[in-house]
CSV table of C-alpha atoms in Angstrom, one decimal:
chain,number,residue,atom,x,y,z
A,930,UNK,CA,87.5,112.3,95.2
A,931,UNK,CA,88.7,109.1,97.2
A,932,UNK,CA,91.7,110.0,99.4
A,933,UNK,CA,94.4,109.3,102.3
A,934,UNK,CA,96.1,111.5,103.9
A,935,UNK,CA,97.9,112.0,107.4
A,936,UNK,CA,96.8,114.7,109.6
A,937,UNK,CA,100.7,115.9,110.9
A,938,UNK,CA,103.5,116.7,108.0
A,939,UNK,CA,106.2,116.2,110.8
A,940,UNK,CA,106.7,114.4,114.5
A,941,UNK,CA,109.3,115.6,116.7
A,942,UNK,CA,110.0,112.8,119.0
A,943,UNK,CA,112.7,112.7,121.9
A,944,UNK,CA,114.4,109.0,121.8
A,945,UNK,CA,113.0,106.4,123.6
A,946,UNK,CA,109.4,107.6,123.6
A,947,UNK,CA,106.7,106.4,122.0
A,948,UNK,CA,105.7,108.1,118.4
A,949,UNK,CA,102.0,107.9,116.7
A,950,UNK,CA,101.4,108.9,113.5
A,951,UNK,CA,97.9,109.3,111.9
A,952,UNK,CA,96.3,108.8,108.7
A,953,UNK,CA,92.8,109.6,107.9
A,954,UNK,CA,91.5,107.8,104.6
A,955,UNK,CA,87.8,108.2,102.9
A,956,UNK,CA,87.6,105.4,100.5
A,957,UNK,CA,85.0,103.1,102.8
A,958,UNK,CA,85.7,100.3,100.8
A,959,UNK,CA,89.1,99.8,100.9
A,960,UNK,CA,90.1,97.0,102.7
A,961,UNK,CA,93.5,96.8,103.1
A,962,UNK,CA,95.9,99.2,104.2
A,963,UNK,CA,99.9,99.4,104.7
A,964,UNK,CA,102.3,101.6,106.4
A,965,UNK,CA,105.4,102.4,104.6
A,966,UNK,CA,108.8,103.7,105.6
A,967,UNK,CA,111.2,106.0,103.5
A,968,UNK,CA,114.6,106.8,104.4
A,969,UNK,CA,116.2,109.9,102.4
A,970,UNK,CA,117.2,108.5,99.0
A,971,UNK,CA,115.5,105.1,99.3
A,972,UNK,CA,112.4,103.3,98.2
A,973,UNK,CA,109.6,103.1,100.2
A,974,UNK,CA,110.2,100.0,103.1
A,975,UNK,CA,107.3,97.9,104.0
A,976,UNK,CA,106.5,98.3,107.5
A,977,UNK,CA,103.4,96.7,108.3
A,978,UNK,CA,100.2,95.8,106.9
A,979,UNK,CA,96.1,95.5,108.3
A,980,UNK,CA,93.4,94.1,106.7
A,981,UNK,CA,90.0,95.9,107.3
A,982,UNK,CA,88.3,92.7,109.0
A,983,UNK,CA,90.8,93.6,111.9
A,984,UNK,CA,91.5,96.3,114.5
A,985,UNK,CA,94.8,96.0,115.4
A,986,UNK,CA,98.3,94.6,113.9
A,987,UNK,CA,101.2,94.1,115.9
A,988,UNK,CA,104.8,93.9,114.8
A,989,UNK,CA,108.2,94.3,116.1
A,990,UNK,CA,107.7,97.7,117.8
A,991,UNK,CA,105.5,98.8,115.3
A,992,UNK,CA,101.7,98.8,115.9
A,993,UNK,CA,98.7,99.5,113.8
A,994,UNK,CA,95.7,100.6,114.6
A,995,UNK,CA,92.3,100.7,112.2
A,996,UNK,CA,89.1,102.0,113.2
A,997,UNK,CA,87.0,101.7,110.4
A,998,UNK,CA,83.7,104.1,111.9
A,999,UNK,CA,86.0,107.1,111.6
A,1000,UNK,CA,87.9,105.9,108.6
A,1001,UNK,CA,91.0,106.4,110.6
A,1002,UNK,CA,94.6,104.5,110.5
A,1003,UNK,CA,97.3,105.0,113.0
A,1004,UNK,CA,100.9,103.3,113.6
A,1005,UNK,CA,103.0,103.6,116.9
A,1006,UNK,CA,106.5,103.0,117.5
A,1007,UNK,CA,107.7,101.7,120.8
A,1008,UNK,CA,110.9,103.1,122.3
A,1009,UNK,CA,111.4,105.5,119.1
A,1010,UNK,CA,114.8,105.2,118.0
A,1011,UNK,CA,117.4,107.4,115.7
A,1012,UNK,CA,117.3,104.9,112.9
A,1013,UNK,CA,113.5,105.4,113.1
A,1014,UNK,CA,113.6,108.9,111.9
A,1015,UNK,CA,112.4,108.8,108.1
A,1016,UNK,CA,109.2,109.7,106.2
A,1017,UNK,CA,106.1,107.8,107.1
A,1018,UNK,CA,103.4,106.8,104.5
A,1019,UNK,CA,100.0,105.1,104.6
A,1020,UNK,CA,98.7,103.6,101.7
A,1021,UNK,CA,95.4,102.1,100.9
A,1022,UNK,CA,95.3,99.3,98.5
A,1023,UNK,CA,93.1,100.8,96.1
A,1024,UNK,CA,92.0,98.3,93.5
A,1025,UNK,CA,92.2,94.4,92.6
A,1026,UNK,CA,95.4,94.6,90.6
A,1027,UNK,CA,97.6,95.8,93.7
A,1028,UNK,CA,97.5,99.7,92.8
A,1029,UNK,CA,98.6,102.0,95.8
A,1030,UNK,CA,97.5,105.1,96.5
A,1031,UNK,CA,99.0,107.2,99.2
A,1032,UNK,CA,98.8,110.0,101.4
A,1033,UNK,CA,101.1,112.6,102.2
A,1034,UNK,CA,103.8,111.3,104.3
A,1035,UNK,CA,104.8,112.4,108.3
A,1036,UNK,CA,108.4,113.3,108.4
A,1037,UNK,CA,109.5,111.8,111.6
A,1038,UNK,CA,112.7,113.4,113.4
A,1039,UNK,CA,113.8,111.7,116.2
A,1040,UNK,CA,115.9,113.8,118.6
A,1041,UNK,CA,118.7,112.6,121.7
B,871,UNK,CA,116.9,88.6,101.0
B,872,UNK,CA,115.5,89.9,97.3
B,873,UNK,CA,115.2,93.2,96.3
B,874,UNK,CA,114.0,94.9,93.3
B,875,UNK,CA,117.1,96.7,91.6
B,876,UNK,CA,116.7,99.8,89.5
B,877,UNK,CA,119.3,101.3,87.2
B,878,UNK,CA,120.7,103.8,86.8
B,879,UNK,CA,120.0,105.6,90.3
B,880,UNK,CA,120.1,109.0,88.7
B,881,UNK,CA,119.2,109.8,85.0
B,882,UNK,CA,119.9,113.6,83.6
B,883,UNK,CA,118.5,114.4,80.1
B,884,UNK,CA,117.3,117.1,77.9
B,885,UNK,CA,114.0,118.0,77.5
B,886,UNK,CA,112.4,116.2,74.3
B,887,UNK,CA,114.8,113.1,74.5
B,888,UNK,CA,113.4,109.7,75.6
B,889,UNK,CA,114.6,107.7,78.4
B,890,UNK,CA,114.3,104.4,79.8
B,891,UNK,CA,114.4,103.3,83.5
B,892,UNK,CA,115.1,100.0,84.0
B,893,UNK,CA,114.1,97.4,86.8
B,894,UNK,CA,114.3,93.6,87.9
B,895,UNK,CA,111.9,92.9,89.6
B,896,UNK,CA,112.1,89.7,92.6
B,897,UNK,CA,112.4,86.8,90.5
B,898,UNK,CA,109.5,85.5,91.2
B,899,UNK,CA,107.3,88.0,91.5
B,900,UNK,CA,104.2,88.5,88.8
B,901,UNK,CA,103.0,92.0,89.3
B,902,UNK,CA,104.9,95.1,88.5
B,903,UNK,CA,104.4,98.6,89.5
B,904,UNK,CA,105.8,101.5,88.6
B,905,UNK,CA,105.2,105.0,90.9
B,906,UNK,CA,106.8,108.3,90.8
B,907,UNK,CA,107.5,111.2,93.3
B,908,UNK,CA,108.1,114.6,92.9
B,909,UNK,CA,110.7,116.4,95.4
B,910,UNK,CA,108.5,116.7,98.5
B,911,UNK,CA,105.5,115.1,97.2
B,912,UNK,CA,103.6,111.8,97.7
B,913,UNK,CA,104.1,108.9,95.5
B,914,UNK,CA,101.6,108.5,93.2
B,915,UNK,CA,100.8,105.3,90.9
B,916,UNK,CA,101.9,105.2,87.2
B,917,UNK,CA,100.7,102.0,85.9
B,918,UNK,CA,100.9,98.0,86.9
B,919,UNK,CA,101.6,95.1,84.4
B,920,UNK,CA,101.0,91.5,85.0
B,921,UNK,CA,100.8,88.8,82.5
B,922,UNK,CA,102.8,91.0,79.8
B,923,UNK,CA,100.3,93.4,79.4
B,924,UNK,CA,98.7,96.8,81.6
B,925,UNK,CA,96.1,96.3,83.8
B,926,UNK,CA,96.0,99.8,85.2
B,927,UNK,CA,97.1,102.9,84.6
B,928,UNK,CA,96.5,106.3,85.6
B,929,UNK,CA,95.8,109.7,84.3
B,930,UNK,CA,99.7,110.5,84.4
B,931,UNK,CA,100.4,108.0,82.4
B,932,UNK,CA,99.2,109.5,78.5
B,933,UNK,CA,101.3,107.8,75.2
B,934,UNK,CA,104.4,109.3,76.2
B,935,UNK,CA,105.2,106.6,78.8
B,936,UNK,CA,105.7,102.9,77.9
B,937,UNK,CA,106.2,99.8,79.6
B,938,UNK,CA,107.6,96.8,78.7
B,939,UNK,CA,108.8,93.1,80.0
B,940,UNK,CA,111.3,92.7,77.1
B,941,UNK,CA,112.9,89.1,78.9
B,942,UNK,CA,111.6,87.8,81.4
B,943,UNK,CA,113.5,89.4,84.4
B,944,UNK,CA,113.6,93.3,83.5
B,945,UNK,CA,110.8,95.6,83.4
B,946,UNK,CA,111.7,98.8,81.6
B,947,UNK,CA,109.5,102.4,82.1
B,948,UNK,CA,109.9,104.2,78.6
B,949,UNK,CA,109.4,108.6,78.4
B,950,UNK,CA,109.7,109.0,75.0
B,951,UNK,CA,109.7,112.9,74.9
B,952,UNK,CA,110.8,113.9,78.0
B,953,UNK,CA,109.4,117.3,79.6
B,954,UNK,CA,110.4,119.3,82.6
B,955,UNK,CA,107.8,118.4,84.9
B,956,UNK,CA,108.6,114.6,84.2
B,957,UNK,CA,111.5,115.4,86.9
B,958,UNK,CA,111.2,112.8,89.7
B,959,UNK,CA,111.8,110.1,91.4
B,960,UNK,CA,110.8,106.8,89.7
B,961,UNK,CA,110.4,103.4,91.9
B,962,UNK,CA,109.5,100.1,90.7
B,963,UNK,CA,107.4,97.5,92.4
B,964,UNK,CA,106.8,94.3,92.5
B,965,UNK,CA,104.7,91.8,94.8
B,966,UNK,CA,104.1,88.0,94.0
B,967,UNK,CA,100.7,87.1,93.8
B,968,UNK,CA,97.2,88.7,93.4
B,969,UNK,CA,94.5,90.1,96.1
B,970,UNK,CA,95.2,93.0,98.2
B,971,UNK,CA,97.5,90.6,100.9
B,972,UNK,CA,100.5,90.4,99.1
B,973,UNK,CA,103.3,93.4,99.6
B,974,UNK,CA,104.7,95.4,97.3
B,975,UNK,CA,108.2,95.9,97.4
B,976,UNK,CA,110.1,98.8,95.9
B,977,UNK,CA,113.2,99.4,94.4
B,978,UNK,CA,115.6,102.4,95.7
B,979,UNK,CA,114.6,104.3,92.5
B,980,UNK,CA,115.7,106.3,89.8
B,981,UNK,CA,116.0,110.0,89.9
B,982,UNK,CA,115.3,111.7,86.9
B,983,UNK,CA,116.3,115.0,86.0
B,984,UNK,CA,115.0,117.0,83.1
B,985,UNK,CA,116.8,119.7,81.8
Protein backbone atom coordinates (compact mmCIF):
# COMPACT_ATOMS: atom_id res chain seq x y z
CA UNK A 1 0.00 0.00 0.00
CA UNK A 2 0.74 3.90 0.03
CA UNK A 3 3.74 4.55 2.35
CA UNK A 4 6.68 6.89 3.91
CA UNK A 5 9.34 5.84 5.36
CA UNK A 6 13.13 7.00 6.11
CA UNK A 7 15.90 5.06 4.76
CA UNK A 8 18.33 5.39 8.22
CA UNK A 9 16.71 4.33 11.84
CA UNK A 10 19.63 6.42 13.49
CA UNK A 11 22.32 9.36 12.60
CA UNK A 12 25.35 9.67 14.57
CA UNK A 13 26.42 13.17 14.09
CA UNK A 14 29.60 14.94 15.74
CA UNK A 15 28.36 18.62 16.91
CA UNK A 16 28.67 21.35 14.70
CA UNK A 17 28.31 19.37 11.48
CA UNK A 18 25.86 19.21 9.25
CA UNK A 19 23.06 16.18 9.65
CA UNK A 20 20.64 14.91 6.63
CA UNK A 21 18.01 12.81 7.17
CA UNK A 22 15.98 10.95 4.34
CA UNK A 23 12.62 10.02 3.72
CA UNK A 24 11.40 8.09 0.75
CA UNK A 25 7.46 8.29 0.27
CA UNK A 26 5.25 6.48 -2.65
CA UNK A 27 1.99 8.17 -2.45
CA UNK A 28 2.55 10.40 -5.93
CA UNK A 29 -0.22 12.38 -5.08
CA UNK A 30 0.46 13.74 -1.92
CA UNK A 31 1.16 17.12 -1.98
CA UNK A 32 2.22 18.21 1.14
CA UNK A 33 4.70 17.04 3.43
CA UNK A 34 6.11 17.95 7.03
CA UNK A 35 9.05 17.19 9.09
CA UNK A 36 8.44 16.54 12.65
CA UNK A 37 10.66 16.52 15.76
CA UNK A 38 10.19 14.28 18.99
CA UNK A 39 12.05 14.76 22.04
CA UNK A 40 11.91 11.64 24.57
CA UNK A 41 8.55 11.92 26.36
CA UNK A 42 7.06 14.70 24.20
CA UNK A 43 4.65 15.27 21.35
CA UNK A 44 5.79 15.38 18.01
CA UNK A 45 7.18 19.37 17.30
CA UNK A 46 6.59 20.91 14.05
CA UNK A 47 9.67 21.60 12.28
CA UNK A 48 9.06 22.55 8.94
CA UNK A 49 6.68 22.11 6.22
CA UNK A 50 6.87 21.87 1.88
CA UNK A 51 4.33 21.94 -0.47
CA UNK A 52 4.77 19.71 -3.61
CA UNK A 53 4.67 22.72 -6.07
CA UNK A 54 8.15 23.54 -4.48
CA UNK A 55 11.68 22.17 -4.29
CA UNK A 56 13.17 23.51 -1.45
CA UNK A 57 12.02 25.14 2.07
CA UNK A 58 14.26 26.98 4.18
CA UNK A 59 13.98 27.65 7.85
CA UNK A 60 16.13 28.53 10.77
CA UNK A 61 18.83 25.88 10.29
CA UNK A 62 16.54 23.52 9.09
CA UNK A 63 16.23 22.78 5.29
CA UNK A 64 13.97 20.72 3.20
CA UNK A 65 14.48 19.34 0.27
CA UNK A 66 11.58 17.54 -2.24
CA UNK A 67 12.28 15.95 -5.39
CA UNK A 68 9.17 14.79 -6.56
CA UNK A 69 10.77 12.33 -9.73
CA UNK A 70 12.17 9.98 -7.09
CA UNK A 71 9.51 10.54 -4.60
CA UNK A 72 12.11 11.50 -2.14
CA UNK A 73 12.08 14.09 1.06
CA UNK A 74 15.14 15.18 2.88
CA UNK A 75 15.80 17.78 5.85
CA UNK A 76 19.32 19.14 6.85
CA UNK A 77 20.41 20.70 9.90
CA UNK A 78 23.10 23.33 9.95
CA UNK A 79 25.68 23.38 12.70
CA UNK A 80 23.97 20.16 14.45
CA UNK A 81 23.59 20.94 17.89
CA UNK A 82 23.01 18.80 21.38
CA UNK A 83 19.45 20.04 21.77
CA UNK A 84 19.03 18.78 18.22
CA UNK A 85 19.34 15.19 19.12
CA UNK A 86 15.70 13.62 19.17
CA UNK A 87 13.67 11.38 16.79
CA UNK A 88 12.97 12.74 13.33
CA UNK A 89 9.63 12.06 11.45
CA UNK A 90 8.32 12.79 7.98
CA UNK A 91 4.84 12.91 7.39
CA UNK A 92 2.85 13.15 4.31
CA UNK A 93 -0.46 14.84 4.51
CA UNK A 94 -2.47 12.11 3.39
CA UNK A 95 -6.08 13.28 2.80
CA UNK A 96 -8.34 16.57 2.72
CA UNK A 97 -9.30 16.38 6.35
CA UNK A 98 -5.61 16.96 7.62
CA UNK A 99 -4.87 13.07 8.41
CA UNK A 100 -1.07 12.27 8.81
CA UNK A 101 0.51 9.41 8.03
CA UNK A 102 4.16 8.78 8.90
CA UNK A 103 7.13 7.00 8.42
CA UNK A 104 9.38 5.40 10.78
CA UNK A 105 11.39 7.97 12.46
CA UNK A 106 15.61 8.67 12.39
CA UNK A 107 16.80 8.74 15.82
CA UNK A 108 19.28 11.47 15.77
CA UNK A 109 22.25 11.35 18.49
CA UNK A 110 24.41 14.13 18.41
CA UNK A 111 27.77 13.53 19.96
CA UNK A 112 30.68 16.42 21.47
CA UNK B 1 2.37 30.64 22.74
CA UNK B 2 -0.76 27.85 22.66
CA UNK B 3 -0.43 24.35 23.14
CA UNK B 4 -2.65 21.60 23.13
CA UNK B 5 -2.74 20.12 26.86
CA UNK B 6 -3.49 16.43 27.50
CA UNK B 7 -4.37 14.90 30.82
CA UNK B 8 -3.42 12.80 32.67
CA UNK B 9 0.29 12.31 31.20
CA UNK B 10 0.21 8.63 32.21
CA UNK B 11 -2.93 6.45 32.60
CA UNK B 12 -2.55 2.70 34.15
CA UNK B 13 -5.62 0.42 34.06
CA UNK B 14 -6.83 -3.08 33.97
CA UNK B 15 -7.50 -4.87 30.99
CA UNK B 16 -11.43 -4.72 30.21
CA UNK B 17 -11.93 -1.24 32.03
CA UNK B 18 -12.64 1.94 29.90
CA UNK B 19 -10.66 4.96 29.94
CA UNK B 20 -10.79 8.37 28.78
CA UNK B 21 -7.96 10.61 27.67
CA UNK B 22 -8.64 13.95 27.63
CA UNK B 23 -7.46 17.06 25.49
CA UNK B 24 -7.93 20.97 24.92
CA UNK B 25 -7.20 21.65 22.02
CA UNK B 26 -5.77 25.61 20.81
CA UNK B 27 -8.70 27.55 21.36
CA UNK B 28 -9.25 28.32 18.20
CA UNK B 29 -8.53 25.55 16.43
CA UNK B 30 -11.37 23.42 14.39
CA UNK B 31 -9.84 20.19 13.60
CA UNK B 32 -8.94 17.56 16.05
CA UNK B 33 -6.77 14.53 15.71
CA UNK B 34 -6.07 11.95 17.78
CA UNK B 35 -2.76 9.40 16.90
CA UNK B 36 -1.18 6.78 18.98
CA UNK B 37 2.31 5.17 19.24
CA UNK B 38 3.45 2.10 20.44
CA UNK B 39 7.02 1.99 22.32
CA UNK B 40 9.35 2.21 19.39
CA UNK B 41 6.93 2.49 16.73
CA UNK B 42 5.65 5.19 14.29
CA UNK B 43 2.65 7.28 15.08
CA UNK B 44 -0.14 6.21 13.37
CA UNK B 45 -3.62 8.14 12.84
CA UNK B 46 -6.72 7.15 15.02
CA UNK B 47 -9.39 9.34 13.80
CA UNK B 48 -10.12 13.38 13.11
CA UNK B 49 -13.27 15.36 14.16
CA UNK B 50 -14.35 18.66 12.85
CA UNK B 51 -17.70 20.23 13.11
CA UNK B 52 -18.75 17.70 16.12
CA UNK B 53 -18.72 14.81 14.19
CA UNK B 54 -15.77 12.05 12.46
CA UNK B 55 -14.54 12.67 9.31
CA UNK B 56 -11.92 9.95 9.29
CA UNK B 57 -11.00 7.26 10.87
CA UNK B 58 -8.93 4.36 10.55
CA UNK B 59 -8.91 0.65 10.67
CA UNK B 60 -7.56 0.90 14.48
CA UNK B 61 -10.24 2.61 15.41
CA UNK B 62 -13.34 -0.34 15.65
CA UNK B 63 -16.46 0.53 18.30
CA UNK B 64 -14.29 0.27 21.18
CA UNK B 65 -12.87 3.80 20.74
CA UNK B 66 -15.10 7.00 20.99
CA UNK B 67 -14.62 10.49 20.58
CA UNK B 68 -16.33 13.21 21.71
CA UNK B 69 -16.37 17.35 21.98
CA UNK B 70 -18.56 17.33 25.09
CA UNK B 71 -18.02 21.58 25.64
CA UNK B 72 -16.58 23.32 23.46
CA UNK B 73 -12.85 23.32 24.61
CA UNK B 74 -12.15 19.54 25.46
CA UNK B 75 -11.92 16.70 23.21
CA UNK B 76 -12.04 13.39 25.04
CA UNK B 77 -10.69 9.82 23.25
CA UNK B 78 -13.00 7.07 24.99
CA UNK B 79 -11.47 2.87 25.10
CA UNK B 80 -14.36 1.42 26.49
CA UNK B 81 -12.82 -2.09 27.08
CA UNK B 82 -9.47 -1.72 27.27
CA UNK B 83 -6.99 -4.64 26.01
CA UNK B 84 -3.26 -5.13 26.30
CA UNK B 85 -2.18 -4.18 23.04
CA UNK B 86 -4.11 -0.76 23.48
CA UNK B 87 -0.76 0.12 25.55
CA UNK B 88 0.60 3.40 24.07
CA UNK B 89 1.22 6.57 23.71
CA UNK B 90 -1.84 8.71 22.89
CA UNK B 91 -1.33 12.53 21.30
CA UNK B 92 -3.96 14.85 20.42
CA UNK B 93 -3.86 17.29 17.56
CA UNK B 94 -5.25 20.05 16.49
CA UNK B 95 -4.67 22.63 13.45
CA UNK B 96 -7.02 25.66 12.70
CA UNK B 97 -8.23 25.58 9.40
CA UNK B 98 -8.82 23.17 6.44
CA UNK B 99 -6.47 22.21 3.28
CA UNK B 100 -3.30 20.36 3.64
CA UNK B 101 -1.29 24.08 4.69
CA UNK B 102 -2.34 24.41 8.09
CA UNK B 103 -0.04 22.53 10.97
CA UNK B 104 -0.98 20.22 13.19
CA UNK B 105 0.11 20.62 16.56
CA UNK B 106 0.34 17.91 19.19
CA UNK B 107 -0.09 17.66 22.66
CA UNK B 108 2.81 15.94 24.93
CA UNK B 109 0.49 12.94 25.27
CA UNK B 110 -0.83 10.37 27.35
CA UNK B 111 0.81 7.18 28.15
CA UNK B 112 -1.42 4.38 28.60
CA UNK B 113 -0.67 1.34 30.32
CA UNK B 114 -2.77 -1.79 30.21
CA UNK B 115 -2.37 -4.23 32.66
Amino acid sequence: GESVGLHLPTLSVQEGDNSIINCAYSNSASDYFIWYKQESGKGPQFIIDIRSNMDKRQGQRVTVLLNKTVKHLSLQIAATQPGDSAVYFCAENADSWGKLQFGAGTQVVVTP
Amino acid sequence: EPEVTQTPSHQVTQMGQEVILRCVPISNHLYFYWYRQILGQKVEFLVSFYNNEISEKSEIFDDQFSVERPDGSNFTLKIRSTKLEDSAMYFCASKSGGGAKNIQYFGAGTRLSVL
